[in-house]
XYZ file of C-alpha atoms in Angstrom:
719
model
C 24.898 19.383 18.445
C 24.690 18.317 14.817
C 23.404 14.793 14.204
C 24.331 12.768 11.132
C 22.189 9.695 10.411
C 23.581 7.389 7.707
C 22.311 4.111 6.187
C 22.190 2.349 2.829
C 23.373 5.280 0.739
C 21.283 7.891 2.525
C 22.254 10.745 4.867
C 20.178 12.997 7.073
C 21.868 15.892 8.837
C 19.994 17.652 11.658
C 21.303 20.920 13.072
C 20.218 21.102 16.713
C 22.800 23.645 17.817
C 20.477 26.574 18.448
C 17.653 27.126 20.905
C 14.885 26.830 18.357
C 13.422 23.922 16.398
C 16.246 21.906 14.771
C 16.864 22.281 11.036
C 17.259 19.508 8.479
C 20.371 20.593 6.622
C 20.387 17.640 4.246
C 18.216 14.635 3.364
C 19.437 12.708 0.349
C 22.566 11.031 -0.904
C 25.077 9.686 1.579
C 27.713 12.302 2.356
C 30.210 9.878 3.775
C 31.819 9.824 7.191
C 31.910 13.464 8.286
C 33.852 14.604 11.315
C 32.238 16.872 13.929
C 34.265 19.730 12.425
C 32.934 18.878 8.958
C 29.354 18.893 10.289
C 29.866 22.214 12.047
C 31.303 23.733 8.899
C 28.454 22.397 6.721
C 25.767 23.680 9.112
C 27.373 27.094 9.368
C 27.868 27.351 5.608
C 24.227 26.365 5.007
C 22.799 29.520 6.648
C 21.299 31.583 3.818
C 21.530 35.345 3.352
C 18.826 37.771 4.479
C 17.007 39.086 1.427
C 15.159 42.357 0.879
C 11.595 42.738 2.120
C 11.920 39.731 4.405
C 12.385 38.825 8.031
C 15.547 40.241 9.495
C 17.152 36.900 10.298
C 18.108 34.088 7.912
C 15.130 31.905 7.024
C 15.942 28.253 7.705
C 13.418 25.503 7.209
C 12.953 23.771 10.569
C 11.706 20.325 11.440
C 8.284 21.941 12.137
C 8.054 24.919 9.797
C 5.895 27.676 11.304
C 4.681 31.181 10.561
C 6.478 32.365 13.658
C 9.770 31.413 11.966
C 8.950 33.361 8.800
C 7.703 30.335 6.823
C 4.643 31.325 4.788
C 4.042 27.891 3.288
C 1.803 25.260 4.834
C 2.747 25.025 8.524
C 3.465 21.755 10.288
C 1.238 22.491 13.325
C -2.083 24.213 13.360
C -4.965 24.598 15.776
C -6.807 26.934 18.108
C -7.848 27.241 21.716
C -11.303 26.781 23.184
C -12.200 28.094 26.641
C -9.215 30.418 27.147
C -9.634 32.959 29.894
C -9.341 36.663 29.223
C -5.764 37.782 28.957
C -4.373 34.252 28.628
C -5.113 33.469 24.976
C -2.108 32.261 23.093
C -0.546 32.372 19.693
C 1.979 35.187 19.279
C 5.642 34.678 20.080
C 5.984 38.039 21.832
C 3.425 36.991 24.427
C 0.647 39.288 23.220
C -2.801 37.741 23.033
C -3.991 36.207 19.766
C -7.598 37.424 19.434
C -8.608 34.458 17.286
C -7.124 31.943 19.700
C -5.106 30.409 16.834
C -2.041 28.320 17.617
C 1.259 29.279 16.076
C 3.825 28.384 18.724
C 7.419 29.545 18.840
C 8.941 26.248 19.885
C 12.257 26.036 21.653
C 14.516 23.024 21.939
C 14.386 21.143 25.232
C 16.536 18.110 24.436
C 17.593 15.647 21.738
C 17.741 12.034 22.896
C 19.605 9.348 20.972
C 17.533 6.155 21.078
C 20.011 4.260 18.925
C 22.642 4.771 16.250
C 20.095 6.228 13.806
C 17.143 7.122 16.052
C 16.466 10.466 17.676
C 13.710 11.890 19.893
C 13.572 15.727 19.738
C 11.690 17.487 22.542
C 10.313 20.981 21.891
C 8.159 23.257 23.961
C 6.458 26.655 24.058
C 5.439 27.450 27.632
C 3.397 30.486 26.591
C 1.470 28.503 23.947
C 1.123 25.644 26.445
C 2.277 22.941 24.042
C 5.083 20.459 23.762
C 6.024 18.523 20.632
C 8.191 15.420 20.558
C 9.499 14.299 17.153
C 10.636 10.740 16.613
C 13.116 10.392 13.739
C 14.542 7.086 12.542
C 16.728 6.122 9.580
C 16.490 2.346 9.218
C 19.351 0.131 8.078
C 17.611 -0.106 4.700
C 17.724 3.691 4.236
C 14.051 4.324 5.056
C 13.368 7.488 7.045
C 10.444 7.416 9.506
C 9.099 10.511 11.161
C 6.234 11.224 13.560
C 5.251 13.948 16.035
C 3.493 13.886 19.383
C 1.840 17.094 20.581
C 0.709 17.563 24.187
C -1.567 20.261 25.556
C 0.250 21.426 28.731
C -2.347 24.096 29.565
C -4.257 24.164 32.825
C -8.026 23.807 32.815
C -8.318 27.300 34.277
C -5.994 28.784 31.709
C -5.755 28.207 27.998
C -8.196 25.278 27.941
C -8.765 22.730 25.212
C -6.594 22.588 22.124
C -8.544 21.918 18.921
C -5.957 20.422 16.607
C -6.271 21.321 12.951
C -3.241 19.379 11.789
C 0.221 18.095 12.665
C 2.259 17.144 9.645
C 5.681 15.885 8.715
C 7.492 18.265 6.371
C 10.813 17.458 4.698
C 13.009 19.598 2.430
C 13.875 18.564 -1.111
C 16.419 20.317 -3.358
C 15.513 22.612 -6.237
C 16.519 19.946 -8.775
C 13.465 17.926 -7.604
C 11.495 19.539 -10.409
C 8.892 16.898 -11.209
C 6.125 15.312 -9.151
C 4.707 11.807 -9.582
C 1.721 10.524 -7.647
C -1.345 8.402 -8.397
C -5.070 8.506 -8.878
C -7.638 5.937 -10.055
C -11.112 4.492 -9.931
C -12.708 1.271 -8.788
C -10.977 -1.546 -10.703
C -8.544 0.961 -12.249
C -6.308 1.848 -9.296
C -2.823 3.310 -9.238
C -2.939 5.434 -12.395
C 0.273 7.525 -12.473
C 0.168 11.254 -13.050
C 3.177 13.546 -13.445
C 3.603 17.298 -13.358
C 6.208 19.981 -12.983
C 6.493 21.416 -9.492
C 6.121 25.160 -9.980
C 5.712 27.736 -7.227
C 2.785 26.858 -5.051
C 1.526 23.536 -3.730
C 0.454 20.311 -5.360
C -1.801 18.958 -2.655
C -3.813 15.744 -2.465
C -6.433 15.172 0.201
C -8.380 11.995 0.850
C -11.806 12.123 2.550
C -12.973 8.598 1.914
C -12.495 7.193 5.412
C -9.912 5.001 3.718
C -7.154 5.939 1.230
C -9.540 5.311 -1.691
C -9.098 4.122 -5.232
C -7.809 7.566 -6.179
C -5.204 7.507 -3.400
C -2.083 9.570 -4.021
C -0.370 6.458 -2.524
C 3.269 7.492 -2.933
C 4.259 11.092 -3.701
C 7.587 11.323 -5.478
C 9.576 14.460 -6.214
C 12.486 13.888 -8.610
C 14.883 15.237 -11.120
C 13.518 15.931 -14.567
C 12.694 12.771 -16.489
C 13.289 10.336 -13.636
C 12.134 6.782 -14.338
C 12.285 3.332 -12.857
C 16.057 3.023 -13.314
C 17.346 6.562 -13.377
C 17.082 9.882 -11.635
C 17.187 11.159 -8.083
C 13.873 10.832 -6.241
C 12.537 11.754 -2.827
C 9.294 9.997 -1.883
C 6.800 10.205 1.007
C 3.947 7.956 2.104
C 1.661 8.279 5.109
C 1.317 4.923 6.927
C -2.337 5.485 7.728
C -5.643 3.933 6.637
C -7.917 6.942 7.179
C -8.165 10.445 5.769
C -4.900 12.153 4.918
C -3.184 14.912 3.018
C 0.080 14.636 1.109
C 1.669 17.477 -0.791
C 4.688 18.992 -2.462
C 5.281 22.733 -2.283
C 7.774 25.129 -3.816
C 7.804 28.495 -2.104
C 8.751 31.810 -3.654
C 10.968 32.116 -0.559
C 13.293 29.545 -2.127
C 12.516 26.272 -0.379
C 10.821 23.142 -1.731
C 9.245 20.552 0.554
C 7.219 17.361 0.638
C 4.768 16.785 3.457
C 2.198 14.364 4.823
C -0.233 14.099 7.719
C -3.582 12.838 8.912
C -6.448 14.976 7.566
C -8.564 15.996 10.553
C -12.082 17.332 10.229
C -12.861 20.555 12.157
C -13.421 19.693 15.787
C -12.490 16.041 15.256
C -9.524 16.034 17.611
C -9.720 17.982 20.866
C -6.893 17.797 23.363
C -7.888 18.551 26.926
C -5.259 19.679 29.380
C -2.594 16.962 29.640
C -3.821 15.068 26.567
C -1.600 14.099 23.643
C -1.923 13.137 19.986
C 0.667 11.088 18.050
C 0.644 11.301 14.280
C 0.854 8.306 11.975
C 4.347 7.581 10.724
C 5.444 9.376 7.621
C 7.680 7.080 5.586
C 10.215 8.893 3.397
C 12.769 7.403 1.027
C 15.592 8.802 -1.115
C 17.027 7.048 -4.142
C 19.618 7.954 -6.754
C 18.426 5.076 -8.938
C 14.836 6.003 -9.756
C 11.680 4.251 -8.617
C 13.322 0.826 -8.501
C 15.777 2.341 -6.066
C 12.884 3.275 -3.800
C 11.589 -0.310 -3.911
C 15.079 -1.651 -3.203
C 14.899 0.178 0.159
C 11.227 -0.175 0.977
C 10.772 -3.876 0.278
C 13.592 -5.167 2.542
C 12.418 -2.834 5.281
C 8.811 -4.034 5.045
C 9.983 -7.638 4.999
C 11.927 -6.970 8.220
C 8.671 -6.510 10.166
C 6.187 -8.350 7.964
C 3.562 -10.628 9.524
C 4.107 -13.130 6.663
C 5.686 -16.269 8.054
C 5.534 -18.816 5.248
C 5.158 -19.373 1.493
C 2.224 -17.523 -0.080
C -0.275 -20.268 -0.767
C -2.133 -20.520 -4.060
C -5.762 -19.854 -3.233
C -9.067 -20.160 -5.003
C -11.645 -17.491 -4.131
C -15.240 -18.386 -4.915
C -16.553 -14.880 -5.714
C -16.456 -14.796 -9.533
C -16.989 -18.520 -9.663
C -20.371 -18.701 -7.897
C -21.175 -15.251 -6.428
C -24.057 -15.798 -3.942
C -25.056 -19.277 -5.188
C -23.760 -21.365 -2.307
C -24.548 -25.051 -1.879
C -22.458 -27.999 -0.864
C -22.558 -30.001 -4.169
C -21.546 -27.003 -6.276
C -18.761 -25.941 -3.957
C -17.564 -29.509 -3.528
C -17.042 -29.812 -7.260
C -15.099 -26.545 -7.142
C -12.978 -27.869 -4.273
C -12.178 -30.991 -6.293
C -11.187 -28.981 -9.363
C -9.010 -26.722 -7.226
C -7.251 -29.657 -5.630
C -6.692 -31.218 -9.069
C -4.642 -28.234 -10.266
C -2.667 -27.805 -7.035
C -4.519 -25.047 -5.183
C -3.567 -24.876 -1.473
C -6.330 -22.714 0.068
C -10.092 -22.474 -0.564
C -11.691 -19.121 0.329
C -15.465 -18.943 0.647
C -16.530 -15.432 -0.319
C -19.695 -13.434 0.302
C -23.019 -15.275 0.662
C -22.482 -17.726 3.534
C -24.212 -15.886 6.385
C -27.799 -15.668 7.522
C -30.213 -14.264 4.928
C -27.492 -13.159 2.507
C -29.007 -13.747 -0.944
C -27.655 -10.577 -2.588
C -25.565 -7.503 -1.703
C -28.573 -5.497 -0.358
C -29.370 -7.412 2.809
C -28.059 -9.223 5.915
C -24.606 -7.660 6.024
C -23.697 -7.581 9.713
C -25.566 -10.755 10.644
C -22.454 -12.875 11.137
C -24.124 -16.231 11.719
C -23.889 -19.132 9.283
C -27.045 -19.347 7.132
C -28.921 -22.419 8.314
C -30.997 -22.523 5.146
C -27.929 -22.960 2.957
C -25.818 -24.733 5.568
C -28.115 -26.752 7.918
C -25.026 -28.425 9.432
C -23.036 -25.208 9.464
C -19.884 -24.891 7.420
C -18.470 -28.139 8.848
C -19.332 -30.361 5.837
C -17.715 -27.932 3.385
C -14.594 -27.448 5.497
C -14.273 -31.193 5.947
C -14.403 -31.562 2.166
C -11.797 -28.817 1.764
C -9.453 -30.431 4.303
C -9.958 -33.904 2.801
C -8.766 -32.475 -0.514
C -5.576 -31.223 1.164
C -6.482 -27.524 1.262
C -6.971 -25.155 4.155
C -10.024 -22.936 4.510
C -10.567 -19.182 4.344
C -13.692 -17.069 4.856
C -14.869 -13.642 3.618
C -16.106 -11.061 6.105
C -16.904 -7.339 5.985
C -16.943 -6.416 9.665
C -17.058 -2.619 9.316
C -20.247 -2.510 7.271
C -23.929 -3.261 7.738
C -27.022 -3.316 5.543
C -30.032 -1.352 6.795
C -31.954 -4.532 5.932
C -30.296 -6.649 8.620
C -31.133 -7.892 12.087
C -28.138 -5.988 13.438
C -29.233 -2.637 12.039
C -32.816 -3.122 13.228
C -31.708 -4.054 16.725
C -29.020 -1.358 17.073
C -29.678 1.659 14.853
C -27.542 3.675 17.283
C -24.503 1.642 16.216
C -24.590 3.059 12.687
C -22.147 5.807 11.781
C -23.367 9.090 10.329
C -26.797 10.489 9.644
C -29.700 8.187 9.038
C -30.653 10.345 6.042
C -27.216 9.953 4.373
C -27.236 7.879 1.184
C -26.274 4.227 1.341
C -23.387 2.934 -0.748
C -23.784 -0.499 -2.339
C -26.769 -0.784 -0.007
C -24.503 -0.380 3.019
C -24.086 1.771 6.089
C -21.011 1.871 8.321
C -20.840 0.265 11.757
C -19.380 2.647 14.366
C -16.381 0.709 15.625
C -15.654 3.482 18.151
C -18.887 2.563 19.908
C -17.688 0.169 22.673
C -20.819 -1.975 22.448
C -20.591 -2.333 18.667
C -16.870 -3.106 18.920
C -17.447 -5.777 21.611
C -20.292 -7.425 19.692
C -18.256 -7.556 16.503
C -15.196 -8.949 18.240
C -17.317 -11.623 19.887
C -18.891 -12.630 16.574
C -15.542 -12.911 14.748
C -13.799 -14.782 17.481
C -16.778 -17.097 17.875
C -16.600 -18.037 14.195
C -12.853 -18.583 14.460
C -13.387 -20.755 17.561
C -16.122 -22.872 15.988
C -14.480 -23.470 12.613
C -10.867 -24.201 11.597
C -10.456 -20.953 9.594
C -6.896 -20.291 8.519
C -7.571 -17.081 6.601
C -9.984 -14.132 6.614
C -10.611 -11.987 3.601
C -11.510 -8.704 5.335
C -13.472 -6.468 2.988
C -14.515 -2.778 3.155
C -16.811 -1.815 0.320
C -17.727 1.830 0.818
C -16.474 5.258 1.843
C -17.435 6.456 5.315
C -19.008 9.806 4.345
C -19.617 10.813 7.970
C -18.536 10.345 11.542
C -15.030 10.596 12.922
C -12.626 8.915 10.558
C -9.842 9.342 13.136
C -11.711 7.352 15.784
C -12.985 4.764 13.260
C -9.479 4.091 11.943
C -8.027 3.725 15.427
C -10.830 1.325 16.352
C -10.284 -0.714 13.183
C -6.621 -1.211 14.094
C -7.632 -2.287 17.598
C -10.163 -4.722 16.220
C -7.768 -6.411 13.805
C -5.101 -6.586 16.502
C -7.591 -8.147 18.921
C -8.772 -10.753 16.368
C -5.188 -11.728 15.587
C -4.353 -11.951 19.288
C -7.311 -14.241 19.877
C -6.367 -16.504 16.955
C -2.583 -16.808 16.627
C -1.522 -17.926 13.185
C -4.592 -16.468 11.458
C -3.822 -14.806 8.128
C -5.797 -11.778 7.008
C -6.240 -10.280 3.567
C -7.213 -6.633 3.397
C -9.690 -5.807 0.644
C -11.447 -2.472 0.124
C -13.598 -2.957 -2.969
C -10.263 -3.918 -4.457
C -7.297 -1.643 -3.841
C -9.034 1.127 -1.873
C -7.062 0.577 1.328
C -3.443 -0.262 0.580
C -1.114 1.573 2.922
C 1.639 0.806 5.393
C -0.722 1.287 8.359
C -2.932 -1.612 7.370
C 0.042 -3.609 6.091
C 1.392 -3.924 9.636
C -1.711 -5.999 10.455
C -2.369 -8.151 7.391
C -0.658 -10.776 5.251
C -2.096 -9.912 1.873
C -3.899 -7.097 0.081
C -6.402 -7.397 -2.718
C -4.753 -5.189 -5.322
C -7.849 -4.529 -7.404
C -11.321 -5.980 -8.020
C -10.408 -6.428 -11.676
C -8.881 -9.635 -12.895
C -8.466 -8.207 -16.395
C -4.739 -8.807 -17.075
C -4.343 -5.695 -19.183
C -5.578 -3.474 -16.343
C -3.677 -5.566 -13.838
C -0.330 -5.025 -15.544
C -0.338 -1.316 -14.751
C -2.009 -1.662 -11.345
C 0.544 -4.253 -10.181
C 3.455 -2.331 -11.773
C 2.858 0.777 -9.669
C 1.437 -0.823 -6.496
C 4.640 -2.826 -6.207
C 6.811 0.305 -6.079
C 5.778 0.584 -2.425
C 4.406 -2.848 -1.440
C 6.427 -6.072 -1.983
C 4.874 -8.427 -4.506
C 4.238 -11.235 -2.006
C 1.459 -9.068 -0.509
C -0.270 -8.330 -3.818
C -3.124 -10.660 -4.529
C -3.433 -11.438 -8.223
C -5.937 -13.946 -9.577
C -6.428 -15.954 -12.701
C -9.909 -15.004 -13.796
C -12.257 -16.226 -16.524
C -11.333 -15.552 -20.140
C -13.782 -12.632 -20.254
C -13.148 -10.313 -17.307
C -16.161 -9.596 -15.113
C -15.200 -5.909 -14.722
C -14.325 -4.884 -18.285
C -15.832 -7.656 -20.425
C -12.523 -7.791 -22.267
C -11.488 -11.298 -23.352
C -7.845 -12.262 -22.804
C -5.738 -15.235 -23.724
C -5.004 -17.806 -21.008
C -1.260 -17.313 -21.352
C -1.522 -13.587 -20.728
C -3.739 -14.140 -17.718
C -1.355 -16.700 -16.263
C 1.764 -14.586 -16.872
C 0.125 -11.568 -15.173
C -1.037 -13.458 -12.076
C 2.362 -15.172 -11.586
C 4.096 -12.046 -10.239
C 2.462 -11.661 -6.855
C 0.461 -13.711 -4.350
C -1.165 -15.931 -6.931
C -4.695 -17.210 -6.859
C -7.673 -18.214 -8.955
C -11.136 -16.609 -9.204
C -12.777 -18.681 -11.904
C -15.265 -21.559 -11.989
C -12.743 -24.280 -12.773
C -15.585 -26.789 -13.284
C -16.171 -24.958 -16.581
C -12.540 -25.150 -17.690
C -11.492 -27.661 -20.315
C -9.128 -30.523 -19.567
C -6.385 -28.777 -21.541
C -6.936 -25.572 -19.574
C -6.776 -27.444 -16.289
C -3.493 -29.071 -17.329
C -2.040 -25.666 -18.192
C -3.245 -24.162 -14.915
C -1.675 -27.069 -12.982
C 1.609 -26.498 -14.803
C 1.456 -22.759 -13.988
C 0.857 -23.506 -10.314
C 3.803 -25.878 -10.305
C 6.018 -23.111 -11.748
C 4.707 -20.673 -9.156
C 5.461 -23.060 -6.291
C 8.907 -23.782 -7.703
C 9.818 -20.084 -8.050
C 7.834 -18.308 -5.353
C 10.852 -18.068 -3.061
C 12.473 -15.929 -5.766
C 9.309 -14.037 -6.716
C 8.614 -13.122 -3.084
C 12.077 -12.396 -1.777
C 13.966 -10.992 -4.745
C 14.523 -7.465 -6.027
C 11.876 -6.171 -8.381
C 13.187 -4.384 -11.480
C 11.660 -2.542 -14.447
C 13.176 -1.408 -17.692
C 12.509 2.175 -18.793
C 11.050 1.431 -22.209
C 11.204 3.882 -25.073
C 7.881 2.499 -26.343
C 5.019 2.677 -23.811
C 3.331 -0.248 -25.574
C 6.096 -2.591 -24.429
C 7.147 -3.159 -20.849
C 9.731 -5.352 -19.200
C 9.655 -6.225 -15.523
C 11.191 -8.932 -13.427
C 12.515 -10.209 -10.117
C 16.222 -10.799 -9.519
C 17.470 -12.926 -6.622
C 19.195 -10.925 -3.908
C 22.427 -12.875 -4.586
C 22.095 -12.279 -8.321
C 22.057 -16.006 -9.045
C 18.731 -16.138 -10.889
C 15.924 -14.020 -12.290
C 12.508 -14.210 -13.923
C 11.458 -11.554 -16.427
C 8.256 -10.777 -18.367
C 8.203 -8.908 -21.656
C 4.673 -7.537 -21.993
C 2.957 -6.126 -25.063
C 0.198 -3.804 -23.834
C -0.625 -2.549 -27.331
C 0.821 -2.472 -30.821
C 4.441 -1.244 -30.862
C 5.596 1.961 -32.506
C 8.105 0.225 -34.772
C 8.218 -2.955 -36.814
C 11.284 -4.098 -34.908
C 11.057 -3.078 -31.250
C 14.117 -2.174 -29.227
C 16.079 -5.124 -27.819
C 15.117 -6.562 -24.445
C 17.620 -5.221 -21.906
C 17.534 -7.033 -18.597
C 18.220 -4.685 -15.691
C 19.407 -5.555 -12.195
C 21.696 -8.486 -12.987
C 25.221 -8.966 -11.642
C 27.223 -7.406 -14.457
C 30.252 -9.638 -13.869
C 28.361 -12.964 -13.905
C 27.287 -14.988 -16.911
C 23.676 -16.095 -17.337
C 21.911 -18.740 -19.303
C 18.727 -17.269 -20.811
C 15.765 -19.485 -21.464
C 12.088 -18.882 -22.377
C 9.598 -19.895 -19.653
C 6.276 -21.122 -20.929
C 3.210 -20.582 -18.744
C 0.094 -21.753 -20.530
C -0.160 -21.561 -24.315
C 2.749 -19.948 -26.137
C 2.298 -16.174 -26.575
C 0.931 -15.050 -29.899
C 3.459 -13.375 -32.232
C 3.342 -11.758 -35.633
C 6.647 -12.885 -37.130
C 7.691 -15.077 -40.030
C 10.916 -16.055 -38.303
C 11.596 -15.693 -34.553
C 14.727 -14.011 -33.233
C 17.703 -16.274 -33.787
C 18.405 -16.691 -30.113
C 14.926 -18.092 -29.544
C 15.311 -20.660 -32.333
C 16.517 -24.207 -31.748
C 19.355 -24.411 -29.247
C 18.300 -21.337 -27.287
C 19.137 -23.120 -24.070
C 22.789 -22.703 -24.968
C 22.708 -18.897 -24.943
C 25.022 -17.626 -22.196
C 25.953 -13.966 -21.880
C 27.264 -11.670 -19.181
C 24.990 -9.538 -17.063
C 26.656 -6.441 -18.533
C 25.854 -7.536 -22.101
C 22.275 -8.459 -21.198
C 21.728 -5.107 -19.462
C 23.414 -2.830 -21.998
C 23.045 -4.548 -25.376
C 20.149 -6.909 -24.742
C 18.489 -9.432 -27.026
C 16.131 -9.024 -29.991
C 12.519 -9.116 -28.823
C 9.916 -11.523 -30.185
C 7.183 -9.692 -32.068
C 4.360 -10.120 -29.616
C 0.822 -9.205 -30.595
C -1.029 -6.883 -28.209
C -2.018 -8.277 -24.822
C 0.574 -10.995 -24.770
C 3.520 -11.737 -22.494
C 6.717 -13.707 -22.945
C 8.571 -14.936 -19.853
C 12.251 -15.700 -19.491
C 14.474 -17.223 -16.803
C 18.066 -16.193 -16.327
C 20.362 -18.417 -14.271
C 23.994 -17.724 -13.424
C 26.444 -20.339 -14.688
């Protein structure tokens, strides 16, 4: 049977008519309502010729491409046997023994089960290789394709023995016109740096061995037509919803096929399947768009929102880290609470430094008891002050890590992951969450804190790579731990931080309500980090803070207006000692928070859009309401423009038939410009400017001449 999955402008056609592994005939643009006869004709016509010096049957790329099928690219399934008896070793499709014990099964189709209109479960087996594979395939109503595999070792103990799994990956075909590759790299405080290349013959492969995705995470791998941008071009994207080690790649074979693939990266010997045991891969999330990167977001964001743990408005928070660092005392923090309440902050988050013996970042991590020297009455007096000011209370923790100089490490050195001789990282070792005793102790400590104190929010940090141990087991245990903490404390919100944006993926996102996008609060760095992180993750998840004028990570000094405009587009917060702010600054911050509260329903539920600028120094991004009734845009000058008069501001994503009133939106001091006379439409009477969405998108409006590192905001409201 041929299966046609359709949703939101996307089609996937799966040919399951033969006895072998089904073939994906098409993944991409919606092909319309095809009859069974149409599907049969398409599948039959898609069979390629047999070329010279090749296998003697047509090469078709299956759902699990394998060497046994003639595919010489990276295979979907790899592994080898341990403990096979003589004469029963497996691997070759003709039944002859494979001397190396390598696994390359010739899978045959057992059944295809329809679990819903757009959900399939495909059962495959190779009795000789003693494996079965079940593939779950779902095309959501938003047009997001999800794919995962489950492999089971069906061998007997006396026969083929244990299966050592080397990898089990999702591989999807892309057409030859997908000629360019975009993915990401980065560093601490400089995450999500885009990099593009042409996909030639061979593989562009990215592997992460950090024990977390890492600051250099490939994040989202996009194959697209030449020159694709935010608003144009066909693109096919993949992301692995997993918080541990992974590999993601694009490959163009000399055989004629091009693919994208993703899977968990397993260390040798890390995953052994005894007889009867199974392994299920993380979900691979794949998205097609005919409208560039914004088209990917237009599918991904509604899908993520359909299962999000977020249940209410994203509160404005103040985090104490860059305000006080480790200098905790009740009078200082009380003054900070009062200043936060004065400007309209809704949540106060006490960062690192509250627990026993924690005077710097080299000691006491893991000793999750309130420091009686700093807090002789516990945290109760501070929390009472926070609640009296009308705020709720959040607390920083880093459960997965431990300092060697800690009571925990001294009492339980066997709970530490990796070799004792391995170097520390930020003075830290890793706690082995797969150790049942360590897991139980940590769960007890976290739930005890949550039971003793009215904590509404945990900032859950993770400040180093693992560099040893089983990442697979550690990641699975982390998920269990977060799930257990949330189950014990319903309503608790959790922010995932990993020395900034080192662990932002759709595996962790299922369990948290916010991610810390980067450790930098420098607005110039943040513009690019937020721009690309939001392609995958909706902006309501992306923590963005108003920091001090001089950033603590770059020592660059930025204007208040630029800092406010940058932090507005996300889950807004403050990380600045407000007791040092002037009265005028506090008034401007209060006005900014009022604007955020007024517009956060739009900012956190609308459609994000970006203009494809001809000048990389100037960017335009915004959020348009799903009904097209309103929008907020930011014109950002990252550097000096190429020309004296920049191109007009063209506002994408509006309803072309509706008419909009365009107004400037002031957050903080007015942006600095270098112009003798402003554009006419921004002069007196600008509130009366009303134009159609088509005119605003295609013709646009003259841009104010912003100086570098400035932003001008605009609201557009349908009339």
